[in-house]
Amino acid sequence: MEHAECCRLRVACSGGTWKPAQGFQHCRRVIFVRSLVSALGSFIWSIADQLRGPYRPNQYGNVILPLTILRRLDYILEPDRDTVRALAAKYDNPNRLKLEVEKATGRPFYNTSNYSFANLLEDADELADNLVDYIDRFSPDVDVFQYFDFKKEIFALQKAELLREVIKSFKAVDLRPDVVSNADMGDAFEYIIRKFNEAANETSGDHYTPRDAIRLLVDLLFAEKDADLTEAGIVRSLYDPTAGTGGMLSLAEEHLLDQNPDAKLRLYGQEYNPQSYAICKSDLLAKGHDATDIAFGNTLTDDAFKGKHFDFCMSNPPYGVDWKQYAKKITDERNEAGPYGRFAPGLPSTSDGQMLFLLHLVHKMRAPEDGGGRVGIVMNGSPLFSGGAESGPSNIRKWLLENDLVDAIVALPTNMFFNTGIATYIWILDNTKQPERKGLVHLIDGSSFWTKMRKNLGAKNRELSEEDRAKVVQLYADFTDADSDYSKVLRTDEFGYWAITVERPLLDESGNAVVDRKGNARPDPKKRDTENVSFTYGGSTAGVGGKIEVIQAYFDAEVKPHVPDAWIDWTKVKTGYEIPFTRHFYKYVPPRPLAEIDADLEKQVAKILDLLREVEQ
């Protein structure tokens, strides 16, 4: 029986040229047919074979990525090249030139060089210089080649006698917009980015968040606004202060357009790693976006979007990164900005800057009166509980919870990220919560929802399948304690506590209490202890207003019976907040019966004795 394998798009490589073949292809045996996207990405990446020797695999991206975006831009600019050259000859003022070019072409970027892929290879002796001239004459907003440090690569390729062949190979790649759509170009470019990150996986986690984790973050970020997002012609803004290579921005846009093809999501981002910034901006340019809203720089010390607020914010900031070198600048900003500044609620330890990004994102949320904003951020466990009462981290949690900004926190499986196997959490913040969610925080334990990967990528050996994501999103939507193994809904005051100092008397040699001039017992520093008293101890819902009564009730029931001579130093009572996530989902597992343990031990001892006998023989 003849088997016909049909595909809408099949890639045909003929004479070293990539092009989409027309029509349907049939076969008499089962064949593996790759999609346009993966085939295009694979073909472009295969050009990297020419770099073997002078370049190591983890360096291929330094050449392949900028040349891919250059080839795409070359095709985009081709129809209006003569028009732009004529305008460049007419207008010396860059601002006027940009205005006239955009008026004539509809594009915010341009290139005024006399070179393009059409004529670069005509002068082999001057190829390197002509290519440099080409990239130098892009409009200022196309600064990606500068951040790729691509001029260095051009002359390195020339020195290795590879430049002509590599340019020739890229000239053969057909990336015309009417052949490869913006969406397909973006997917192909992301394929190349992933290949680059896999080749450099020792550091890929620094600037590359796994797509499965991003998809869950996006699902949760948009969950409460999905109905709004289906409105015809809506325009929304999304911001990522740690944009990396742009994966979060791209997948968020994909999610929105899947729901509403007529919607528009304006993307904003900032990134301080030069190559990651270049990749991010290139990805957006490849998809036909105006990439002027992608900024280079350190978000914490130089906010590129001061005074701007967004509908949605998302981030995967670096974990446990020291910010001592920025401490003075950040502390000065906090002191000068006052109660409405980014970092007014508090500063975390200088050994970990995650919560600085958390505060920054809250500061960037659109105001409730303007429609409100939502934040999604991935962090490790430290921001949940680090720092004692009235420390910087505790004060930040206090501010977030007392202002009812924390909507949900989701525990992810371990081994989800490329360079770490530690536990990670998605925080969802919202300043316009639905009425049923006001005053409440939803904790979801998604740590057991994962699928084993067929091949490890660094420390990542688990991924979230569509089914895994759907389970978490459904738990979020249900918003109930019914499945208490995975979902808990708690009042914000359940995370608050008072740290009290319990004193005991200093005793003399006779065992009597040493007193001061007023006859009060002197405390013994060696016996001093601290206790954390929950705001809700004994079922109290009085919160801070019932502080003295709740603390005294705790002391009388939990401390006094064991140390009758103890007392509370009321001058040292501090207020703290923590989110003990694992404690809320702790499941007691009773130890195995001793008889069962003994039996296992006897079996092991018997095996060891048998091995020893074999050695003796």
PDB file of N, CA, C and O in Angstrom, residues 200-248:
ATOM      1  N   ALA A 200      26.945  26.992  24.469  1.00  0.00           N
ATOM      2  CA  ALA A 200      27.610  27.727  25.553  1.00  0.00           C
ATOM      3  C   ALA A 200      26.862  27.513  26.855  1.00  0.00           C
ATOM      4  O   ALA A 200      26.710  28.423  27.643  1.00  0.00           O
ATOM      5  N   ASN A 201      26.411  26.271  27.105  1.00  0.00           N
ATOM      6  CA  ASN A 201      25.483  26.048  28.216  1.00  0.00           C
ATOM      7  C   ASN A 201      26.112  26.230  29.590  1.00  0.00           C
ATOM      8  O   ASN A 201      25.403  26.221  30.584  1.00  0.00           O
ATOM      9  N   GLU A 202      27.412  26.429  29.657  1.00  0.00           N
ATOM     10  CA  GLU A 202      27.995  26.663  30.973  1.00  0.00           C
ATOM     11  C   GLU A 202      27.563  28.003  31.551  1.00  0.00           C
ATOM     12  O   GLU A 202      27.601  28.209  32.743  1.00  0.00           O
ATOM     13  N   THR A 203      27.136  28.927  30.692  1.00  0.00           N
ATOM     14  CA  THR A 203      26.682  30.230  31.198  1.00  0.00           C
ATOM     15  C   THR A 203      25.317  30.612  30.655  1.00  0.00           C
ATOM     16  O   THR A 203      24.856  31.710  30.895  1.00  0.00           O
ATOM     17  N   SER A 204      24.665  29.684  29.939  1.00  0.00           N
ATOM     18  CA  SER A 204      23.423  30.070  29.270  1.00  0.00           C
ATOM     19  C   SER A 204      22.354  30.519  30.228  1.00  0.00           C
ATOM     20  O   SER A 204      21.517  31.341  29.888  1.00  0.00           O
ATOM     21  N   GLY A 205      22.342  29.995  31.439  1.00  0.00           N
ATOM     22  CA  GLY A 205      21.314  30.383  32.403  1.00  0.00           C
ATOM     23  C   GLY A 205      21.388  31.843  32.775  1.00  0.00           C
ATOM     24  O   GLY A 205      20.421  32.407  33.291  1.00  0.00           O
ATOM     25  N   ASP A 206      22.560  32.485  32.515  1.00  0.00           N
ATOM     26  CA  ASP A 206      22.693  33.893  32.858  1.00  0.00           C
ATOM     27  C   ASP A 206      21.787  34.771  31.998  1.00  0.00           C
ATOM     28  O   ASP A 206      21.421  35.861  32.397  1.00  0.00           O
ATOM     29  N   HIS A 207      21.482  34.307  30.783  1.00  0.00           N
ATOM     30  CA  HIS A 207      20.703  35.180  29.908  1.00  0.00           C
ATOM     31  C   HIS A 207      19.645  34.422  29.122  1.00  0.00           C
ATOM     32  O   HIS A 207      19.141  34.912  28.127  1.00  0.00           O
ATOM     33  N   TYR A 208      19.303  33.227  29.562  1.00  0.00           N
ATOM     34  CA  TYR A 208      18.355  32.438  28.798  1.00  0.00           C
ATOM     35  C   TYR A 208      17.455  31.674  29.758  1.00  0.00           C
ATOM     36  O   TYR A 208      17.904  30.787  30.475  1.00  0.00           O
ATOM     37  N   THR A 209      16.179  32.029  29.778  1.00  0.00           N
ATOM     38  CA  THR A 209      15.204  31.369  30.640  1.00  0.00           C
ATOM     39  C   THR A 209      14.490  30.302  29.821  1.00  0.00           C
ATOM     40  O   THR A 209      14.051  30.584  28.705  1.00  0.00           O
ATOM     41  N   PRO A 210      14.351  29.082  30.341  1.00  0.00           N
ATOM     42  CA  PRO A 210      13.685  28.020  29.573  1.00  0.00           C
ATOM     43  C   PRO A 210      12.290  28.436  29.132  1.00  0.00           C
ATOM     44  O   PRO A 210      11.530  29.055  29.880  1.00  0.00           O
ATOM     45  N   ARG A 211      11.949  28.082  27.923  1.00  0.00           N
ATOM     46  CA  ARG A 211      10.672  28.497  27.343  1.00  0.00           C
ATOM     47  C   ARG A 211       9.476  27.923  28.116  1.00  0.00           C
ATOM     48  O   ARG A 211       8.426  28.574  28.208  1.00  0.00           O
ATOM     49  N   ASP A 212       9.629  26.710  28.659  1.00  0.00           N
ATOM     50  CA  ASP A 212       8.496  26.125  29.383  1.00  0.00           C
ATOM     51  C   ASP A 212       8.191  26.925  30.650  1.00  0.00           C
ATOM     52  O   ASP A 212       7.019  27.122  31.009  1.00  0.00           O
ATOM     53  N   ALA A 213       9.234  27.410  31.318  1.00  0.00           N
ATOM     54  CA  ALA A 213       9.024  28.241  32.509  1.00  0.00           C
ATOM     55  C   ALA A 213       8.398  29.576  32.123  1.00  0.00           C
ATOM     56  O   ALA A 213       7.510  30.091  32.818  1.00  0.00           O
ATOM     57  N   ILE A 214       8.855  30.148  31.006  1.00  0.00           N
ATOM     58  CA  ILE A 214       8.296  31.421  30.551  1.00  0.00           C
ATOM     59  C   ILE A 214       6.820  31.256  30.209  1.00  0.00           C
ATOM     60  O   ILE A 214       5.986  32.106  30.543  1.00  0.00           O
ATOM     61  N   ARG A 215       6.481  30.161  29.542  1.00  0.00           N
ATOM     62  CA  ARG A 215       5.086  29.951  29.134  1.00  0.00           C
ATOM     63  C   ARG A 215       4.162  29.910  30.349  1.00  0.00           C
ATOM     64  O   ARG A 215       3.056  30.461  30.324  1.00  0.00           O
ATOM     65  N   LEU A 216       4.601  29.242  31.417  1.00  0.00           N
ATOM     66  CA  LEU A 216       3.773  29.207  32.624  1.00  0.00           C
ATOM     67  C   LEU A 216       3.652  30.605  33.222  1.00  0.00           C
ATOM     68  O   LEU A 216       2.561  31.030  33.646  1.00  0.00           O
ATOM     69  N   LEU A 217       4.760  31.317  33.268  1.00  0.00           N
ATOM     70  CA  LEU A 217       4.742  32.680  33.790  1.00  0.00           C
ATOM     71  C   LEU A 217       3.759  33.552  32.998  1.00  0.00           C
ATOM     72  O   LEU A 217       2.957  34.298  33.568  1.00  0.00           O
ATOM     73  N   VAL A 218       3.800  33.430  31.684  1.00  0.00           N
ATOM     74  CA  VAL A 218       2.912  34.210  30.818  1.00  0.00           C
ATOM     75  C   VAL A 218       1.456  33.805  31.033  1.00  0.00           C
ATOM     76  O   VAL A 218       0.553  34.653  31.119  1.00  0.00           O
ATOM     77  N   ASP A 219       1.200  32.491  31.120  1.00  0.00           N
ATOM     78  CA  ASP A 219      -0.167  32.012  31.365  1.00  0.00           C
ATOM     79  C   ASP A 219      -0.739  32.632  32.641  1.00  0.00           C
ATOM     80  O   ASP A 219      -1.890  33.068  32.682  1.00  0.00           O
ATOM     81  N   LEU A 220       0.076  32.651  33.694  1.00  0.00           N
ATOM     82  CA  LEU A 220      -0.383  33.183  34.979  1.00  0.00           C
ATOM     83  C   LEU A 220      -0.496  34.701  34.939  1.00  0.00           C
ATOM     84  O   LEU A 220      -1.419  35.293  35.510  1.00  0.00           O
ATOM     85  N   LEU A 221       0.436  35.347  34.265  1.00  0.00           N
ATOM     86  CA  LEU A 221       0.436  36.811  34.189  1.00  0.00           C
ATOM     87  C   LEU A 221      -0.836  37.322  33.511  1.00  0.00           C
ATOM     88  O   LEU A 221      -1.446  38.297  33.952  1.00  0.00           O
ATOM     89  N   PHE A 222      -1.239  36.637  32.434  1.00  0.00           N
ATOM     90  CA  PHE A 222      -2.408  37.070  31.672  1.00  0.00           C
ATOM     91  C   PHE A 222      -3.715  36.451  32.170  1.00  0.00           C
ATOM     92  O   PHE A 222      -4.782  36.793  31.670  1.00  0.00           O
ATOM     93  N   ALA A 223      -3.637  35.535  33.137  1.00  0.00           N
ATOM     94  CA  ALA A 223      -4.812  34.758  33.539  1.00  0.00           C
ATOM     95  C   ALA A 223      -5.995  35.626  33.946  1.00  0.00           C
ATOM     96  O   ALA A 223      -7.129  35.383  33.551  1.00  0.00           O
ATOM     97  N   GLU A 224      -5.752  36.648  34.753  1.00  0.00           N
ATOM     98  CA  GLU A 224      -6.847  37.475  35.260  1.00  0.00           C
ATOM     99  C   GLU A 224      -7.323  38.508  34.241  1.00  0.00           C
ATOM    100  O   GLU A 224      -8.355  39.137  34.440  1.00  0.00           O
ATOM    101  N   LYS A 225      -6.564  38.658  33.161  1.00  0.00           N
ATOM    102  CA  LYS A 225      -6.911  39.698  32.186  1.00  0.00           C
ATOM    103  C   LYS A 225      -7.317  39.099  30.833  1.00  0.00           C
ATOM    104  O   LYS A 225      -7.481  39.819  29.860  1.00  0.00           O
ATOM    105  N   ASP A 226      -7.459  37.759  30.764  1.00  0.00           N
ATOM    106  CA  ASP A 226      -7.714  37.129  29.475  1.00  0.00           C
ATOM    107  C   ASP A 226      -8.975  37.662  28.797  1.00  0.00           C
ATOM    108  O   ASP A 226      -9.018  37.835  27.585  1.00  0.00           O
ATOM    109  N   ALA A 227     -10.030  37.918  29.579  1.00  0.00           N
ATOM    110  CA  ALA A 227     -11.261  38.433  28.987  1.00  0.00           C
ATOM    111  C   ALA A 227     -11.018  39.799  28.355  1.00  0.00           C
ATOM    112  O   ALA A 227     -11.479  40.088  27.242  1.00  0.00           O
ATOM    113  N   ASP A 228     -10.276  40.649  29.048  1.00  0.00           N
ATOM    114  CA  ASP A 228      -9.970  41.986  28.518  1.00  0.00           C
ATOM    115  C   ASP A 228      -9.140  41.896  27.243  1.00  0.00           C
ATOM    116  O   ASP A 228      -9.271  42.726  26.340  1.00  0.00           O
ATOM    117  N   LEU A 229      -8.255  40.889  27.179  1.00  0.00           N
ATOM    118  CA  LEU A 229      -7.315  40.796  26.072  1.00  0.00           C
ATOM    119  C   LEU A 229      -7.963  40.365  24.761  1.00  0.00           C
ATOM    120  O   LEU A 229      -7.313  40.355  23.725  1.00  0.00           O
ATOM    121  N   THR A 230      -9.232  39.972  24.796  1.00  0.00           N
ATOM    122  CA  THR A 230      -9.912  39.567  23.566  1.00  0.00           C
ATOM    123  C   THR A 230     -10.628  40.735  22.893  1.00  0.00           C
ATOM    124  O   THR A 230     -11.206  40.574  21.827  1.00  0.00           O
ATOM    125  N   GLU A 231     -10.573  41.915  23.507  1.00  0.00           N
ATOM    126  CA  GLU A 231     -11.229  43.077  22.909  1.00  0.00           C
ATOM    127  C   GLU A 231     -10.580  43.432  21.571  1.00  0.00           C
ATOM    128  O   GLU A 231      -9.367  43.332  21.410  1.00  0.00           O
ATOM    129  N   ALA A 232     -11.404  43.839  20.631  1.00  0.00           N
ATOM    130  CA  ALA A 232     -10.895  44.179  19.297  1.00  0.00           C
ATOM    131  C   ALA A 232      -9.980  45.402  19.364  1.00  0.00           C
ATOM    132  O   ALA A 232     -10.311  46.400  20.000  1.00  0.00           O
ATOM    133  N   GLY A 233      -8.810  45.268  18.714  1.00  0.00           N
ATOM    134  CA  GLY A 233      -7.902  46.399  18.579  1.00  0.00           C
ATOM    135  C   GLY A 233      -7.261  46.898  19.853  1.00  0.00           C
ATOM    136  O   GLY A 233      -6.812  48.046  19.906  1.00  0.00           O
ATOM    137  N   ILE A 234      -7.190  46.062  20.890  1.00  0.00           N
ATOM    138  CA  ILE A 234      -6.595  46.525  22.143  1.00  0.00           C
ATOM    139  C   ILE A 234      -5.100  46.768  21.979  1.00  0.00           C
ATOM    140  O   ILE A 234      -4.438  46.135  21.158  1.00  0.00           O
ATOM    141  N   VAL A 235      -4.581  47.678  22.772  1.00  0.00           N
ATOM    142  CA  VAL A 235      -3.146  47.956  22.799  1.00  0.00           C
ATOM    143  C   VAL A 235      -2.695  47.839  24.253  1.00  0.00           C
ATOM    144  O   VAL A 235      -3.266  48.464  25.142  1.00  0.00           O
ATOM    145  N   ARG A 236      -1.707  47.007  24.498  1.00  0.00           N
ATOM    146  CA  ARG A 236      -1.195  46.807  25.842  1.00  0.00           C
ATOM    147  C   ARG A 236       0.326  46.924  25.824  1.00  0.00           C
ATOM    148  O   ARG A 236       0.970  46.730  24.793  1.00  0.00           O
ATOM    149  N   SER A 237       0.890  47.227  26.981  1.00  0.00           N
ATOM    150  CA  SER A 237       2.346  47.371  27.086  1.00  0.00           C
ATOM    151  C   SER A 237       2.902  46.293  28.006  1.00  0.00           C
ATOM    152  O   SER A 237       2.275  45.922  29.006  1.00  0.00           O
ATOM    153  N   LEU A 238       4.068  45.778  27.642  1.00  0.00           N
ATOM    154  CA  LEU A 238       4.748  44.746  28.429  1.00  0.00           C
ATOM    155  C   LEU A 238       6.203  45.157  28.603  1.00  0.00           C
ATOM    156  O   LEU A 238       6.861  45.574  27.645  1.00  0.00           O
ATOM    157  N   TYR A 239       6.709  44.995  29.812  1.00  0.00           N
ATOM    158  CA  TYR A 239       8.056  45.476  30.146  1.00  0.00           C
ATOM    159  C   TYR A 239       8.847  44.387  30.862  1.00  0.00           C
ATOM    160  O   TYR A 239       8.328  43.718  31.756  1.00  0.00           O
ATOM    161  N   ASP A 240      10.104  44.217  30.441  1.00  0.00           N
ATOM    162  CA  ASP A 240      11.013  43.281  31.093  1.00  0.00           C
ATOM    163  C   ASP A 240      12.322  44.011  31.385  1.00  0.00           C
ATOM    164  O   ASP A 240      13.064  44.352  30.465  1.00  0.00           O
ATOM    165  N   PRO A 241      12.628  44.273  32.673  1.00  0.00           N
ATOM    166  CA  PRO A 241      13.844  45.018  33.014  1.00  0.00           C
ATOM    167  C   PRO A 241      15.111  44.185  32.942  1.00  0.00           C
ATOM    168  O   PRO A 241      16.213  44.713  33.072  1.00  0.00           O
ATOM    169  N   THR A 242      14.955  42.881  32.793  1.00  0.00           N
ATOM    170  CA  THR A 242      16.110  41.972  32.631  1.00  0.00           C
ATOM    171  C   THR A 242      15.852  41.160  31.371  1.00  0.00           C
ATOM    172  O   THR A 242      15.727  39.939  31.415  1.00  0.00           O
ATOM    173  N   ALA A 243      15.781  41.843  30.239  1.00  0.00           N
ATOM    174  CA  ALA A 243      15.231  41.259  29.015  1.00  0.00           C
ATOM    175  C   ALA A 243      16.023  40.083  28.473  1.00  0.00           C
ATOM    176  O   ALA A 243      15.480  39.252  27.748  1.00  0.00           O
ATOM    177  N   GLY A 244      17.310  39.985  28.802  1.00  0.00           N
ATOM    178  CA  GLY A 244      18.108  38.877  28.273  1.00  0.00           C
ATOM    179  C   GLY A 244      18.056  38.853  26.763  1.00  0.00           C
ATOM    180  O   GLY A 244      18.197  39.878  26.091  1.00  0.00           O
ATOM    181  N   THR A 245      17.804  37.696  26.191  1.00  0.00           N
ATOM    182  CA  THR A 245      17.732  37.567  24.737  1.00  0.00           C
ATOM    183  C   THR A 245      16.318  37.790  24.214  1.00  0.00           C
ATOM    184  O   THR A 245      16.056  37.572  23.038  1.00  0.00           O
ATOM    185  N   GLY A 246      15.400  38.198  25.090  1.00  0.00           N
ATOM    186  CA  GLY A 246      14.062  38.579  24.640  1.00  0.00           C
ATOM    187  C   GLY A 246      13.029  37.476  24.660  1.00  0.00           C
ATOM    188  O   GLY A 246      11.922  37.651  24.157  1.00  0.00           O
ATOM    189  N   GLY A 247      13.362  36.319  25.255  1.00  0.00           N
ATOM    190  CA  GLY A 247      12.433  35.191  25.243  1.00  0.00           C
ATOM    191  C   GLY A 247      11.107  35.485  25.918  1.00  0.00           C
ATOM    192  O   GLY A 247      10.046  35.090  25.430  1.00  0.00           O
ATOM    193  N   MET A 248      11.147  36.184  27.044  1.00  0.00           N
ATOM    194  CA  MET A 248       9.908  36.492  27.751  1.00  0.00           C
ATOM    195  C   MET A 248       9.022  37.422  26.928  1.00  0.00           C
ATOM    196  O   MET A 248       7.810  37.221  26.828  1.00  0.00           O
TER     197      MET A 248
END
